[in-house]
Amino acid sequence: VGLFDDTKDRNRDVIFSFQGSSLTVTPAADVPRTVGQRKQKLVIGNLQRTPMYSMANMNIHAFSDTIMQ
């Protein structure tokens, strides 16, 4: 069981947003990596570039509280 294992769910218009993390520590880093590998919509919000920068559909370089406003 994982993120949208069912093909019907995987094709829904869903955006995964990860904020305020360097995305380098597992298991937390595994979730956005899985999203990116599945070519699902991935938005990363972090002050610095993360290792998953190229997997993201959008990278926002700002504080998390600013992103959420």
Short mmCIF file of N, CA and C in Angstrom, two decimals:
data_model
loop_
_atom_site.label_atom_id
_atom_site.label_comp_id
_atom_site.label_asym_id
_atom_site.label_seq_id
_atom_site.Cartn_x
_atom_site.Cartn_y
_atom_site.Cartn_z
N VAL A 1 0.85 -1.17 0.00
CA VAL A 1 0.00 0.00 0.00
C VAL A 1 0.89 1.24 0.00
N GLY A 2 0.57 2.21 -0.85
CA GLY A 2 1.38 3.42 -0.92
C GLY A 2 0.54 4.56 -1.44
N LEU A 3 1.21 5.60 -1.89
CA LEU A 3 0.52 6.76 -2.44
C LEU A 3 -0.21 6.39 -3.71
N PHE A 4 -1.51 6.47 -3.69
CA PHE A 4 -2.32 6.24 -4.88
C PHE A 4 -1.89 5.00 -5.66
N ASP A 5 -1.98 3.84 -5.00
CA ASP A 5 -1.63 2.59 -5.67
C ASP A 5 -2.60 2.26 -6.79
N ASP A 6 -3.82 2.67 -6.65
CA ASP A 6 -4.84 2.40 -7.66
C ASP A 6 -4.66 3.34 -8.85
N THR A 7 -4.65 2.81 -10.06
CA THR A 7 -4.45 3.61 -11.27
C THR A 7 -5.48 4.72 -11.38
N LYS A 8 -6.71 4.44 -11.04
CA LYS A 8 -7.78 5.44 -11.08
C LYS A 8 -7.42 6.63 -10.20
N ASP A 9 -6.91 6.38 -8.98
CA ASP A 9 -6.52 7.46 -8.07
C ASP A 9 -5.29 8.19 -8.57
N ARG A 10 -4.34 7.46 -9.14
CA ARG A 10 -3.08 8.05 -9.57
C ARG A 10 -3.28 9.07 -10.68
N ASN A 11 -4.33 8.94 -11.44
CA ASN A 11 -4.58 9.85 -12.56
C ASN A 11 -5.43 11.06 -12.18
N ARG A 12 -5.85 11.14 -10.93
CA ARG A 12 -6.63 12.29 -10.49
C ARG A 12 -5.77 13.54 -10.48
N ASP A 13 -6.40 14.68 -10.53
CA ASP A 13 -5.67 15.95 -10.52
C ASP A 13 -5.32 16.32 -9.09
N VAL A 14 -4.18 15.82 -8.62
CA VAL A 14 -3.74 16.02 -7.25
C VAL A 14 -2.35 16.65 -7.28
N ILE A 15 -2.10 17.58 -6.37
CA ILE A 15 -0.78 18.20 -6.25
C ILE A 15 -0.23 17.86 -4.86
N PHE A 16 0.98 17.36 -4.82
CA PHE A 16 1.65 17.08 -3.56
C PHE A 16 2.59 18.24 -3.26
N SER A 17 2.47 18.82 -2.07
CA SER A 17 3.29 19.97 -1.68
C SER A 17 4.11 19.61 -0.45
N PHE A 18 5.42 19.82 -0.54
CA PHE A 18 6.32 19.57 0.58
C PHE A 18 7.04 20.87 0.89
N GLN A 19 7.02 21.27 2.18
CA GLN A 19 7.56 22.58 2.53
C GLN A 19 8.46 22.51 3.76
N GLY A 20 9.50 23.35 3.73
CA GLY A 20 10.36 23.53 4.89
C GLY A 20 11.19 22.31 5.24
N SER A 21 11.61 21.57 4.25
CA SER A 21 12.43 20.39 4.49
C SER A 21 13.51 20.29 3.43
N SER A 22 14.69 19.86 3.83
CA SER A 22 15.76 19.67 2.86
C SER A 22 15.53 18.42 2.01
N LEU A 23 14.59 17.58 2.43
CA LEU A 23 14.25 16.34 1.73
C LEU A 23 15.46 15.43 1.58
N THR A 24 16.26 15.36 2.64
CA THR A 24 17.45 14.50 2.60
C THR A 24 17.39 13.38 3.63
N VAL A 25 16.47 13.44 4.58
CA VAL A 25 16.38 12.44 5.64
C VAL A 25 15.22 11.50 5.37
N THR A 26 15.51 10.21 5.34
CA THR A 26 14.45 9.22 5.16
C THR A 26 13.84 8.89 6.52
N PRO A 27 12.62 8.49 6.61
CA PRO A 27 11.71 8.15 5.51
C PRO A 27 10.97 9.34 4.92
N ALA A 28 11.09 10.52 5.53
CA ALA A 28 10.34 11.67 5.01
C ALA A 28 10.71 11.99 3.57
N ALA A 29 11.95 11.83 3.19
CA ALA A 29 12.39 12.14 1.83
C ALA A 29 11.87 11.13 0.81
N ASP A 30 11.45 9.97 1.27
CA ASP A 30 10.97 8.94 0.34
C ASP A 30 9.63 9.30 -0.30
N VAL A 31 8.82 10.04 0.43
CA VAL A 31 7.48 10.38 -0.08
C VAL A 31 7.56 11.28 -1.32
N PRO A 32 8.23 12.43 -1.26
CA PRO A 32 8.31 13.25 -2.47
C PRO A 32 9.08 12.57 -3.60
N ARG A 33 10.06 11.74 -3.27
CA ARG A 33 10.81 11.00 -4.29
C ARG A 33 9.86 10.07 -5.05
N THR A 34 8.99 9.38 -4.32
CA THR A 34 8.01 8.49 -4.95
C THR A 34 7.07 9.28 -5.84
N VAL A 35 6.60 10.43 -5.37
CA VAL A 35 5.72 11.28 -6.17
C VAL A 35 6.41 11.69 -7.46
N GLY A 36 7.65 12.14 -7.36
CA GLY A 36 8.41 12.56 -8.54
C GLY A 36 8.66 11.43 -9.52
N GLN A 37 8.99 10.26 -9.01
CA GLN A 37 9.25 9.10 -9.87
C GLN A 37 8.00 8.66 -10.61
N ARG A 38 6.85 8.87 -9.99
CA ARG A 38 5.58 8.51 -10.64
C ARG A 38 5.07 9.61 -11.57
N LYS A 39 5.84 10.68 -11.71
CA LYS A 39 5.48 11.81 -12.58
C LYS A 39 4.18 12.47 -12.16
N GLN A 40 3.90 12.42 -10.83
CA GLN A 40 2.74 13.13 -10.30
C GLN A 40 3.16 14.58 -10.03
N LYS A 41 2.20 15.44 -9.82
CA LYS A 41 2.49 16.87 -9.62
C LYS A 41 3.13 17.09 -8.26
N LEU A 42 4.32 17.68 -8.28
CA LEU A 42 5.10 17.87 -7.07
C LEU A 42 5.54 19.33 -6.95
N VAL A 43 5.21 19.93 -5.81
CA VAL A 43 5.64 21.30 -5.53
C VAL A 43 6.50 21.25 -4.27
N ILE A 44 7.70 21.85 -4.34
CA ILE A 44 8.60 21.88 -3.20
C ILE A 44 8.80 23.33 -2.78
N GLY A 45 8.55 23.60 -1.51
CA GLY A 45 8.78 24.94 -0.95
C GLY A 45 9.88 24.87 0.09
N ASN A 46 11.01 25.47 -0.19
CA ASN A 46 12.14 25.47 0.73
C ASN A 46 13.05 26.64 0.38
N LEU A 47 13.74 27.19 1.36
CA LEU A 47 14.62 28.32 1.07
C LEU A 47 15.74 27.94 0.11
N GLN A 48 16.32 26.76 0.31
CA GLN A 48 17.41 26.31 -0.55
C GLN A 48 16.92 25.25 -1.54
N ARG A 49 17.72 25.05 -2.57
CA ARG A 49 17.45 23.99 -3.54
C ARG A 49 17.58 22.64 -2.83
N THR A 50 16.72 21.70 -3.15
CA THR A 50 16.76 20.36 -2.55
C THR A 50 17.28 19.36 -3.59
N PRO A 51 17.65 18.16 -3.15
CA PRO A 51 18.10 17.14 -4.09
C PRO A 51 17.01 16.73 -5.09
N MET A 52 15.76 17.03 -4.79
CA MET A 52 14.66 16.66 -5.67
C MET A 52 14.19 17.81 -6.55
N TYR A 53 14.99 18.84 -6.62
CA TYR A 53 14.69 20.05 -7.39
C TYR A 53 14.22 19.71 -8.81
N SER A 54 14.93 18.84 -9.48
CA SER A 54 14.61 18.54 -10.88
C SER A 54 13.35 17.69 -11.04
N MET A 55 12.91 17.02 -9.98
CA MET A 55 11.69 16.20 -10.04
C MET A 55 10.43 17.05 -9.90
N ALA A 56 10.58 18.23 -9.30
CA ALA A 56 9.41 19.06 -8.97
C ALA A 56 8.87 19.79 -10.19
N ASN A 57 7.56 19.92 -10.24
CA ASN A 57 6.91 20.74 -11.26
C ASN A 57 7.11 22.21 -10.95
N MET A 58 7.25 22.52 -9.65
CA MET A 58 7.46 23.90 -9.22
C MET A 58 8.30 23.90 -7.95
N ASN A 59 9.27 24.78 -7.90
CA ASN A 59 10.08 25.00 -6.70
C ASN A 59 9.85 26.43 -6.25
N ILE A 60 9.50 26.59 -4.98
CA ILE A 60 9.26 27.92 -4.43
C ILE A 60 10.32 28.15 -3.35
N HIS A 61 11.15 29.16 -3.53
CA HIS A 61 12.20 29.46 -2.57
C HIS A 61 11.74 30.60 -1.67
N ALA A 62 11.11 30.21 -0.56
CA ALA A 62 10.57 31.17 0.40
C ALA A 62 10.33 30.45 1.72
N PHE A 63 10.05 31.22 2.78
CA PHE A 63 9.67 30.64 4.05
C PHE A 63 8.31 29.97 3.92
N SER A 64 8.12 28.87 4.65
CA SER A 64 6.85 28.12 4.59
C SER A 64 5.65 29.00 4.95
N ASP A 65 5.79 29.85 5.97
CA ASP A 65 4.65 30.69 6.36
C ASP A 65 4.29 31.68 5.25
N THR A 66 5.26 32.14 4.49
CA THR A 66 4.99 33.03 3.36
C THR A 66 4.27 32.28 2.24
N ILE A 67 4.69 31.06 2.00
CA ILE A 67 4.07 30.24 0.96
C ILE A 67 2.59 30.00 1.30
N MET A 68 2.30 29.77 2.57
CA MET A 68 0.94 29.42 2.97
C MET A 68 0.00 30.61 3.05
N GLN A 69 0.52 31.82 2.96
CA GLN A 69 -0.35 33.01 3.06
C GLN A 69 -1.20 33.16 1.82
#
